[in-house]
C-alpha cells in the first residue's frame, strides 16, 4: 500500500470553518441550557425497574434492563454486531501480516499463561452478571481481548481459517436470541416475554450464546477483513483480478 | 450557586459532544472524523450515566446504564466498520479523505 498523501487539515481559517464553530458553540449552549434546566428530582425508571425485578429472573437491575425489559433493543444490537462484521468482510480481505513468523518466546509463554485466566474471567463475568455488574458484553470484551493477544502472538490464525466454525460462532448469539424470542411467542407470551420461572435460565442461555458471538465479532473487527479461508479462496482471487482490471 | 456533581458531569458530556461534532465538520482526514464520532459517543455516554445518578431511588436508574452498555459495543463495531471503509477509500483514491463533490473517482 502506498504512503497516504498528507492532508492539509490546518491549512487556513476559512469563513466556513468560523461559521461551523459558531453553530457548534450555539448548539452546545442550547444543549447545556436544556440539561441545566432539567428537574433535579426526576423519578426516572428506578422504581418501576426495581419493582419488576423479582419476576425478571435476575437480581442485577442492569442485566434485567438489558435482557428482559429492553430485550428487543439487545436483540437488534446483536444484529448490528453481525452487520458490522458483514460490512467489514464485504469491503476488505484480511491482509497476511508480515509478522506471521513465530512471535518471541516470552510473548508465547505469556499468552499460554494468560489465556486460561482470561477465559476463566470471561466465564465468571458472564455468570456474575445475574447478580452484580457483569454480563455477556463485559465478558465478551474480555474474551475478545484474549483473542487479540492470541492473534498478536501468532497463534489462532489457523482457527480463523476454519471459516465455517467462525461463521457459526458469529451467528450463534443472534440465532439463539431469535429462537428464544420466537419460543416465548409459541408458548402464548409476547415477543421475548419470558415465563418468570424460566426467565433466569433463558437469560443465561442467551447471554452464553451472545458471549461467543460478541467476542468473535470484536476479534473479527480487529482482523479487519474477511479471513483467507478455504471456501472463498477462489472468490478472492477473482476479486483481485476484477480490481486489477479496473485500475 | 452550588453545582451538583451529576449536573457537572452531564454538562461535561454536552461539551465533549460539541467538541466531537466540531471536529467531525472541521477536519477532512477520515481518521480524525472517526475519532470525532467516538468523542461524541463518549459525551453521550457520560451524559446518560450522569443523568442516571440523578434519578430518585436507592440505586442509579438502571435503564440508561443498560443503554450505555449496549451503546459502547455498538460504537466499537461502528468504529471497526468505519475504519474498514476508510481503508478502502484510501486504497481506491490514495487519500484518507472523501473525494470532493463532482470530482470523485
CSV table of C-alpha atoms in Angstrom, one decimal:
chain,number,residue,atom,x,y,z
A,1,UNK,CA,0.0,0.0,0.0
A,2,UNK,CA,1.4,3.4,-1.0
A,3,UNK,CA,2.0,6.0,1.6
A,4,UNK,CA,-1.0,8.3,2.0
A,5,UNK,CA,-0.8,11.8,0.7
A,6,UNK,CA,-0.7,14.4,3.5
A,7,UNK,CA,-4.0,16.2,4.1
A,8,UNK,CA,-3.7,19.9,4.9
A,9,UNK,CA,-6.3,20.0,7.7
A,10,UNK,CA,-4.9,23.1,9.4
A,11,UNK,CA,-4.4,24.9,6.1
A,12,UNK,CA,-6.2,28.1,6.9
A,13,UNK,CA,-9.0,29.5,9.0
A,14,UNK,CA,-11.8,29.8,6.4
A,15,UNK,CA,-15.1,31.7,6.9
A,16,UNK,CA,-16.9,28.3,6.6
A,17,UNK,CA,-14.9,27.0,9.5
A,18,UNK,CA,-15.8,30.0,11.6
A,19,UNK,CA,-19.5,29.5,10.8
A,20,UNK,CA,-19.2,25.8,11.8
A,21,UNK,CA,-17.5,26.8,15.1
A,22,UNK,CA,-20.2,29.3,15.9
A,23,UNK,CA,-23.0,26.9,15.1
A,24,UNK,CA,-21.5,24.2,17.3
A,25,UNK,CA,-21.0,26.6,20.1
A,26,UNK,CA,-24.6,27.7,19.8
A,27,UNK,CA,-25.7,24.0,19.8
A,28,UNK,CA,-23.6,23.3,22.9
A,29,UNK,CA,-25.1,26.4,24.6
A,30,UNK,CA,-28.6,25.2,23.8
A,31,UNK,CA,-28.0,21.6,24.9
A,32,UNK,CA,-26.3,22.9,28.1
A,33,UNK,CA,-29.2,25.1,28.9
A,34,UNK,CA,-31.6,22.2,28.4
A,35,UNK,CA,-29.5,20.0,30.7
A,36,UNK,CA,-29.2,22.8,33.3
A,37,UNK,CA,-33.0,23.2,33.4
A,38,UNK,CA,-33.8,19.5,33.9
A,39,UNK,CA,-35.7,19.0,37.1
A,40,UNK,CA,-33.3,17.8,39.9
A,41,UNK,CA,-35.8,15.3,41.4
A,42,UNK,CA,-37.0,13.3,38.3
A,43,UNK,CA,-38.4,9.9,39.3
A,44,UNK,CA,-36.7,8.1,36.5
A,45,UNK,CA,-37.4,4.4,35.9
A,46,UNK,CA,-35.6,3.2,39.0
A,47,UNK,CA,-38.8,2.5,41.0
A,48,UNK,CA,-40.5,0.6,38.2
A,49,UNK,CA,-37.3,-1.3,37.4
A,50,UNK,CA,-36.8,-2.5,41.0
A,51,UNK,CA,-40.5,-3.3,41.4
A,52,UNK,CA,-40.4,-5.7,38.4
A,53,UNK,CA,-37.0,-7.2,39.5
A,54,UNK,CA,-38.4,-10.4,41.3
A,55,UNK,CA,-40.1,-11.6,38.1
A,56,UNK,CA,-37.2,-10.8,35.8
A,57,UNK,CA,-35.1,-13.9,36.6
A,58,UNK,CA,-32.0,-11.9,37.7
A,59,UNK,CA,-31.2,-9.7,40.6
A,60,UNK,CA,-28.9,-7.2,38.9
A,61,UNK,CA,-31.2,-4.4,37.6
A,62,UNK,CA,-28.9,-3.5,34.7
A,63,UNK,CA,-28.9,-7.1,33.4
A,64,UNK,CA,-32.7,-7.1,33.8
A,65,UNK,CA,-33.0,-4.0,31.7
A,66,UNK,CA,-30.6,-5.3,29.0
A,67,UNK,CA,-32.1,-8.8,28.6
A,68,UNK,CA,-35.6,-8.6,30.0
A,69,UNK,CA,-37.3,-5.2,30.0
A,70,UNK,CA,-35.4,-4.0,26.9
A,71,UNK,CA,-34.6,-7.4,25.3
A,72,UNK,CA,-35.8,-6.1,22.0
A,73,UNK,CA,-33.1,-3.4,21.9
A,74,UNK,CA,-30.5,-6.0,22.7
A,75,UNK,CA,-31.7,-8.4,20.1
A,76,UNK,CA,-31.4,-5.7,17.4
A,77,UNK,CA,-28.0,-4.7,18.9
A,78,UNK,CA,-26.7,-8.3,18.4
A,79,UNK,CA,-27.9,-8.0,14.8
A,80,UNK,CA,-26.0,-4.7,14.4
A,81,UNK,CA,-22.8,-6.5,15.6
A,82,UNK,CA,-23.3,-9.1,12.9
A,83,UNK,CA,-24.0,-6.4,10.3
A,84,UNK,CA,-20.7,-4.7,11.2
A,85,UNK,CA,-18.8,-7.9,10.5
A,86,UNK,CA,-20.6,-8.5,7.3
A,87,UNK,CA,-19.8,-4.9,6.2
A,88,UNK,CA,-16.1,-5.3,7.1
A,89,UNK,CA,-15.9,-8.6,5.3
A,90,UNK,CA,-17.6,-7.0,2.2
A,91,UNK,CA,-15.1,-4.2,1.8
A,92,UNK,CA,-11.8,-5.9,2.9
A,93,UNK,CA,-9.9,-9.1,2.9
A,94,UNK,CA,-7.6,-9.9,5.9
A,95,UNK,CA,-4.1,-9.0,4.8
A,96,UNK,CA,-1.5,-11.5,5.5
A,97,UNK,CA,0.6,-10.0,8.3
A,98,UNK,CA,4.3,-9.5,7.9
A,99,UNK,CA,4.8,-10.8,11.4
A,100,UNK,CA,3.2,-14.2,10.9
A,101,UNK,CA,6.5,-15.7,11.8
A,102,UNK,CA,6.5,-17.1,15.4
A,103,UNK,CA,6.5,-14.4,18.0
A,104,UNK,CA,9.1,-14.1,20.7
A,105,UNK,CA,9.2,-16.9,23.2
A,106,UNK,CA,8.3,-14.5,26.0
A,107,UNK,CA,5.1,-13.4,24.4
A,108,UNK,CA,4.2,-17.0,23.5
A,109,UNK,CA,4.8,-18.1,27.1
A,110,UNK,CA,2.8,-15.2,28.5
A,111,UNK,CA,-0.2,-16.0,26.2
A,112,UNK,CA,-0.1,-19.6,27.4
A,113,UNK,CA,-0.3,-18.4,31.0
A,114,UNK,CA,-2.8,-15.6,30.5
A,115,UNK,CA,-5.3,-17.2,28.1
A,116,UNK,CA,-6.8,-19.7,30.5
A,117,UNK,CA,-7.1,-17.0,33.1
A,118,UNK,CA,-8.8,-14.7,30.5
A,119,UNK,CA,-11.3,-17.4,29.6
A,120,UNK,CA,-12.0,-18.1,33.3
A,121,UNK,CA,-12.6,-14.4,34.0
A,122,UNK,CA,-14.9,-14.2,31.0
A,123,UNK,CA,-16.9,-17.1,32.3
A,124,UNK,CA,-17.0,-15.6,35.7
A,125,UNK,CA,-18.2,-12.2,34.4
A,126,UNK,CA,-20.9,-14.0,32.4
A,127,UNK,CA,-22.2,-15.8,35.4
A,128,UNK,CA,-22.0,-12.9,37.9
A,129,UNK,CA,-24.0,-10.7,35.5
A,130,UNK,CA,-27.2,-12.1,37.0
A,131,UNK,CA,-26.4,-10.8,40.5
A,132,UNK,CA,-23.8,-8.0,40.1
A,133,UNK,CA,-22.2,-5.8,37.5
A,134,UNK,CA,-21.1,-8.1,34.6
A,135,UNK,CA,-22.8,-9.9,31.8
A,136,UNK,CA,-22.3,-11.0,28.2
A,137,UNK,CA,-20.9,-7.7,26.9
A,138,UNK,CA,-18.2,-7.3,29.6
A,139,UNK,CA,-17.3,-11.0,29.3
A,140,UNK,CA,-17.3,-10.8,25.5
A,141,UNK,CA,-14.9,-7.8,25.6
A,142,UNK,CA,-12.5,-9.7,28.0
A,143,UNK,CA,-12.7,-12.8,25.8
A,144,UNK,CA,-12.1,-10.7,22.7
A,145,UNK,CA,-9.0,-9.2,24.4
A,146,UNK,CA,-7.7,-12.8,24.9
A,147,UNK,CA,-8.4,-13.5,21.2
A,148,UNK,CA,-6.5,-10.3,20.1
A,149,UNK,CA,-3.5,-11.3,22.3
A,150,UNK,CA,-3.6,-14.8,20.8
A,151,UNK,CA,-3.5,-13.4,17.3
A,152,UNK,CA,-0.7,-11.0,18.1
A,153,UNK,CA,1.4,-13.9,19.4
A,154,UNK,CA,1.0,-15.6,16.1
A,155,UNK,CA,-1.5,-18.3,17.3
A,156,UNK,CA,-5.1,-18.6,16.2
A,157,UNK,CA,-4.5,-17.9,12.5
A,158,UNK,CA,-5.3,-21.5,11.8
A,159,UNK,CA,-8.5,-21.2,13.8
A,160,UNK,CA,-9.6,-18.2,11.8
A,161,UNK,CA,-9.1,-20.2,8.6
A,162,UNK,CA,-11.9,-22.5,9.8
A,163,UNK,CA,-14.4,-20.2,8.3
A,164,UNK,CA,-17.4,-22.5,8.7
A,165,UNK,CA,-17.0,-22.6,12.5
A,166,UNK,CA,-16.2,-18.8,12.6
A,167,UNK,CA,-19.5,-18.1,10.8
A,168,UNK,CA,-21.4,-20.4,13.1
A,169,UNK,CA,-19.9,-18.7,16.1
A,170,UNK,CA,-20.6,-15.2,14.8
A,171,UNK,CA,-24.3,-16.0,14.1
A,172,UNK,CA,-24.9,-18.1,17.2
A,173,UNK,CA,-25.8,-15.2,19.5
A,174,UNK,CA,-28.4,-13.8,17.2
A,175,UNK,CA,-29.8,-17.3,16.3
A,176,UNK,CA,-30.3,-18.3,19.9
A,177,UNK,CA,-31.8,-14.9,20.7
A,178,UNK,CA,-34.3,-15.1,17.9
A,179,UNK,CA,-35.1,-18.8,18.8
A,180,UNK,CA,-35.9,-17.7,22.4
A,181,UNK,CA,-37.9,-14.8,21.2
A,182,UNK,CA,-40.0,-17.0,18.9
A,183,UNK,CA,-40.2,-19.6,21.6
A,184,UNK,CA,-41.8,-17.3,24.1
A,185,UNK,CA,-44.4,-16.4,21.4
A,186,UNK,CA,-45.2,-20.0,20.7
A,187,UNK,CA,-46.0,-20.8,24.3
A,188,UNK,CA,-48.5,-18.0,24.4
A,189,UNK,CA,-46.5,-15.0,25.5
A,190,UNK,CA,-45.4,-11.9,23.6
A,191,UNK,CA,-42.1,-11.5,21.9
A,192,UNK,CA,-39.3,-12.0,24.5
A,193,UNK,CA,-41.9,-12.2,27.3
A,194,UNK,CA,-40.1,-14.9,29.4
A,195,UNK,CA,-42.2,-17.0,31.8
A,196,UNK,CA,-41.0,-15.8,35.2
A,197,UNK,CA,-40.0,-19.3,36.4
A,198,UNK,CA,-37.7,-19.9,33.4
A,199,UNK,CA,-36.5,-16.3,32.9
A,200,UNK,CA,-33.2,-16.8,34.7
A,201,UNK,CA,-32.3,-19.9,32.6
A,202,UNK,CA,-33.3,-18.2,29.3
A,203,UNK,CA,-31.3,-15.1,30.1
A,204,UNK,CA,-28.2,-17.2,30.9
A,205,UNK,CA,-28.7,-19.2,27.7
A,206,UNK,CA,-29.0,-16.0,25.6
A,207,UNK,CA,-26.0,-14.5,27.3
A,208,UNK,CA,-23.8,-17.6,26.8
A,209,UNK,CA,-24.5,-17.6,23.1
A,210,UNK,CA,-24.2,-13.8,22.8
A,211,UNK,CA,-20.8,-14.0,24.7
A,212,UNK,CA,-19.3,-16.2,21.9
A,213,UNK,CA,-20.7,-14.0,19.1
A,214,UNK,CA,-19.6,-10.7,20.8
A,215,UNK,CA,-16.1,-12.0,21.4
A,216,UNK,CA,-15.8,-13.4,17.8
A,217,UNK,CA,-17.3,-10.2,16.4
A,218,UNK,CA,-14.7,-8.0,18.1
A,219,UNK,CA,-11.8,-10.3,17.1
A,220,UNK,CA,-13.1,-10.3,13.5
A,221,UNK,CA,-13.2,-6.5,13.5
A,222,UNK,CA,-9.7,-6.4,14.9
A,223,UNK,CA,-8.6,-8.7,12.0
A,224,UNK,CA,-10.2,-6.1,9.8
A,225,UNK,CA,-11.2,-8.2,6.8
A,226,UNK,CA,-12.5,-11.5,5.6
A,227,UNK,CA,-10.1,-14.2,6.6
A,228,UNK,CA,-8.5,-16.2,3.8
A,229,UNK,CA,-10.4,-19.4,4.4
A,230,UNK,CA,-10.5,-22.4,2.1
A,231,UNK,CA,-14.1,-21.7,0.8
A,232,UNK,CA,-13.5,-18.2,-0.5
A,233,UNK,CA,-10.0,-18.6,-1.9
A,234,UNK,CA,-11.3,-18.8,-5.5
A,235,UNK,CA,-13.6,-15.9,-4.8
A,236,UNK,CA,-10.9,-13.5,-3.5
A,237,UNK,CA,-8.6,-14.3,-6.4
A,238,UNK,CA,-11.5,-13.4,-8.8
A,239,UNK,CA,-12.0,-10.2,-6.8
A,240,UNK,CA,-8.3,-9.3,-7.2
A,241,UNK,CA,-8.5,-9.8,-10.9
A,242,UNK,CA,-11.5,-7.6,-11.1
A,243,UNK,CA,-9.8,-4.9,-9.1
A,244,UNK,CA,-6.8,-5.2,-11.4
A,245,UNK,CA,-9.0,-4.6,-14.5
A,246,UNK,CA,-10.5,-1.5,-13.1
A,247,UNK,CA,-7.3,0.3,-12.3
B,1,UNK,CA,-25.0,28.6,43.4
B,2,UNK,CA,-23.9,25.0,44.2
B,3,UNK,CA,-23.2,22.9,41.1
B,4,UNK,CA,-24.1,19.3,42.0
B,5,UNK,CA,-21.6,16.7,40.6
B,6,UNK,CA,-24.1,14.9,38.4
B,7,UNK,CA,-25.0,18.1,36.6
B,8,UNK,CA,-21.3,18.9,36.2
B,9,UNK,CA,-20.7,15.6,34.5
B,10,UNK,CA,-23.8,15.9,32.3
B,11,UNK,CA,-22.6,19.3,31.2
B,12,UNK,CA,-19.1,17.9,30.5
B,13,UNK,CA,-20.8,15.3,28.4
B,14,UNK,CA,-22.5,18.0,26.4
B,15,UNK,CA,-19.1,19.7,26.0
B,16,UNK,CA,-17.5,16.5,24.7
B,17,UNK,CA,-20.3,16.0,22.3
B,18,UNK,CA,-19.9,19.6,20.9
B,19,UNK,CA,-16.1,19.2,20.6
B,20,UNK,CA,-16.5,15.9,18.7
B,21,UNK,CA,-19.2,17.5,16.4
B,22,UNK,CA,-16.9,20.4,15.6
B,23,UNK,CA,-14.0,18.1,14.8
B,24,UNK,CA,-16.3,16.0,12.6
B,25,UNK,CA,-17.1,19.0,10.4
B,26,UNK,CA,-13.8,20.8,10.6
B,27,UNK,CA,-11.4,18.0,9.6
B,28,UNK,CA,-11.2,16.2,6.3
B,29,UNK,CA,-9.0,13.3,7.4
B,30,UNK,CA,-11.2,10.3,7.8
B,31,UNK,CA,-9.3,9.0,10.9
B,32,UNK,CA,-10.0,12.3,12.6
B,33,UNK,CA,-13.7,12.1,11.7
B,34,UNK,CA,-13.9,8.5,13.2
B,35,UNK,CA,-12.1,9.7,16.3
B,36,UNK,CA,-14.5,12.7,16.4
B,37,UNK,CA,-17.5,10.3,16.3
B,38,UNK,CA,-16.0,8.4,19.2
B,39,UNK,CA,-15.6,11.6,21.2
B,40,UNK,CA,-19.2,12.4,20.5
B,41,UNK,CA,-20.3,9.0,21.7
B,42,UNK,CA,-18.2,9.3,24.8
B,43,UNK,CA,-20.0,12.6,25.6
B,44,UNK,CA,-23.4,10.9,25.1
B,45,UNK,CA,-22.5,8.0,27.4
B,46,UNK,CA,-21.1,10.4,30.1
B,47,UNK,CA,-24.4,12.4,29.9
B,48,UNK,CA,-26.5,9.3,30.2
B,49,UNK,CA,-24.6,7.9,33.2
B,50,UNK,CA,-24.7,11.3,34.9
B,51,UNK,CA,-28.4,11.7,34.4
B,52,UNK,CA,-29.0,8.1,35.7
B,53,UNK,CA,-27.4,9.0,39.0
B,54,UNK,CA,-29.8,12.0,39.5
B,55,UNK,CA,-32.9,9.8,39.4
B,56,UNK,CA,-34.6,9.2,42.7
B,57,UNK,CA,-34.2,5.8,44.4
B,58,UNK,CA,-31.7,3.7,46.3
B,59,UNK,CA,-29.7,2.8,43.2
B,60,UNK,CA,-28.9,4.8,40.0
B,61,UNK,CA,-31.5,4.3,37.2
B,62,UNK,CA,-30.6,1.0,35.5
B,63,UNK,CA,-32.2,1.7,32.1
B,64,UNK,CA,-29.7,4.4,31.0
B,65,UNK,CA,-26.9,2.1,32.3
B,66,UNK,CA,-28.2,-0.7,30.0
B,67,UNK,CA,-28.3,1.8,27.1
B,68,UNK,CA,-24.7,2.8,27.6
B,69,UNK,CA,-23.6,-0.8,28.0
B,70,UNK,CA,-25.1,-1.7,24.6
B,71,UNK,CA,-24.1,1.6,23.1
B,72,UNK,CA,-20.4,1.1,23.9
B,73,UNK,CA,-20.4,-2.2,22.0
B,74,UNK,CA,-22.3,-0.7,19.0
B,75,UNK,CA,-19.9,2.2,18.9
B,76,UNK,CA,-16.9,-0.1,18.9
B,77,UNK,CA,-18.4,-2.1,16.0
B,78,UNK,CA,-19.3,1.1,14.1
B,79,UNK,CA,-15.7,2.2,14.6
B,80,UNK,CA,-14.4,-1.1,13.2
B,81,UNK,CA,-16.7,-0.8,10.1
B,82,UNK,CA,-15.7,2.9,9.6
B,83,UNK,CA,-12.0,2.0,9.7
B,84,UNK,CA,-12.5,-0.7,7.2
B,85,UNK,CA,-14.4,1.7,4.9
B,86,UNK,CA,-11.7,4.4,5.4
B,87,UNK,CA,-9.1,1.9,4.5
B,88,UNK,CA,-11.0,1.0,1.3
B,89,UNK,CA,-11.3,4.7,0.5
B,90,UNK,CA,-7.6,5.1,0.8
B,91,UNK,CA,-6.8,2.0,-1.3
B,92,UNK,CA,-9.2,3.3,-4.0
B,93,UNK,CA,-8.4,7.0,-4.1
B,94,UNK,CA,-4.9,7.1,-2.5
B,95,UNK,CA,-6.2,9.7,0.0
B,96,UNK,CA,-7.6,9.3,3.5
B,97,UNK,CA,-10.4,11.7,2.8
B,98,UNK,CA,-13.7,11.7,1.0
B,99,UNK,CA,-13.5,12.8,-2.6
B,100,UNK,CA,-14.7,16.3,-3.4
B,101,UNK,CA,-18.2,16.7,-4.9
B,102,UNK,CA,-18.2,16.1,-8.6
B,103,UNK,CA,-14.5,15.4,-8.6
B,104,UNK,CA,-14.9,11.8,-7.3
B,105,UNK,CA,-13.3,8.8,-8.8
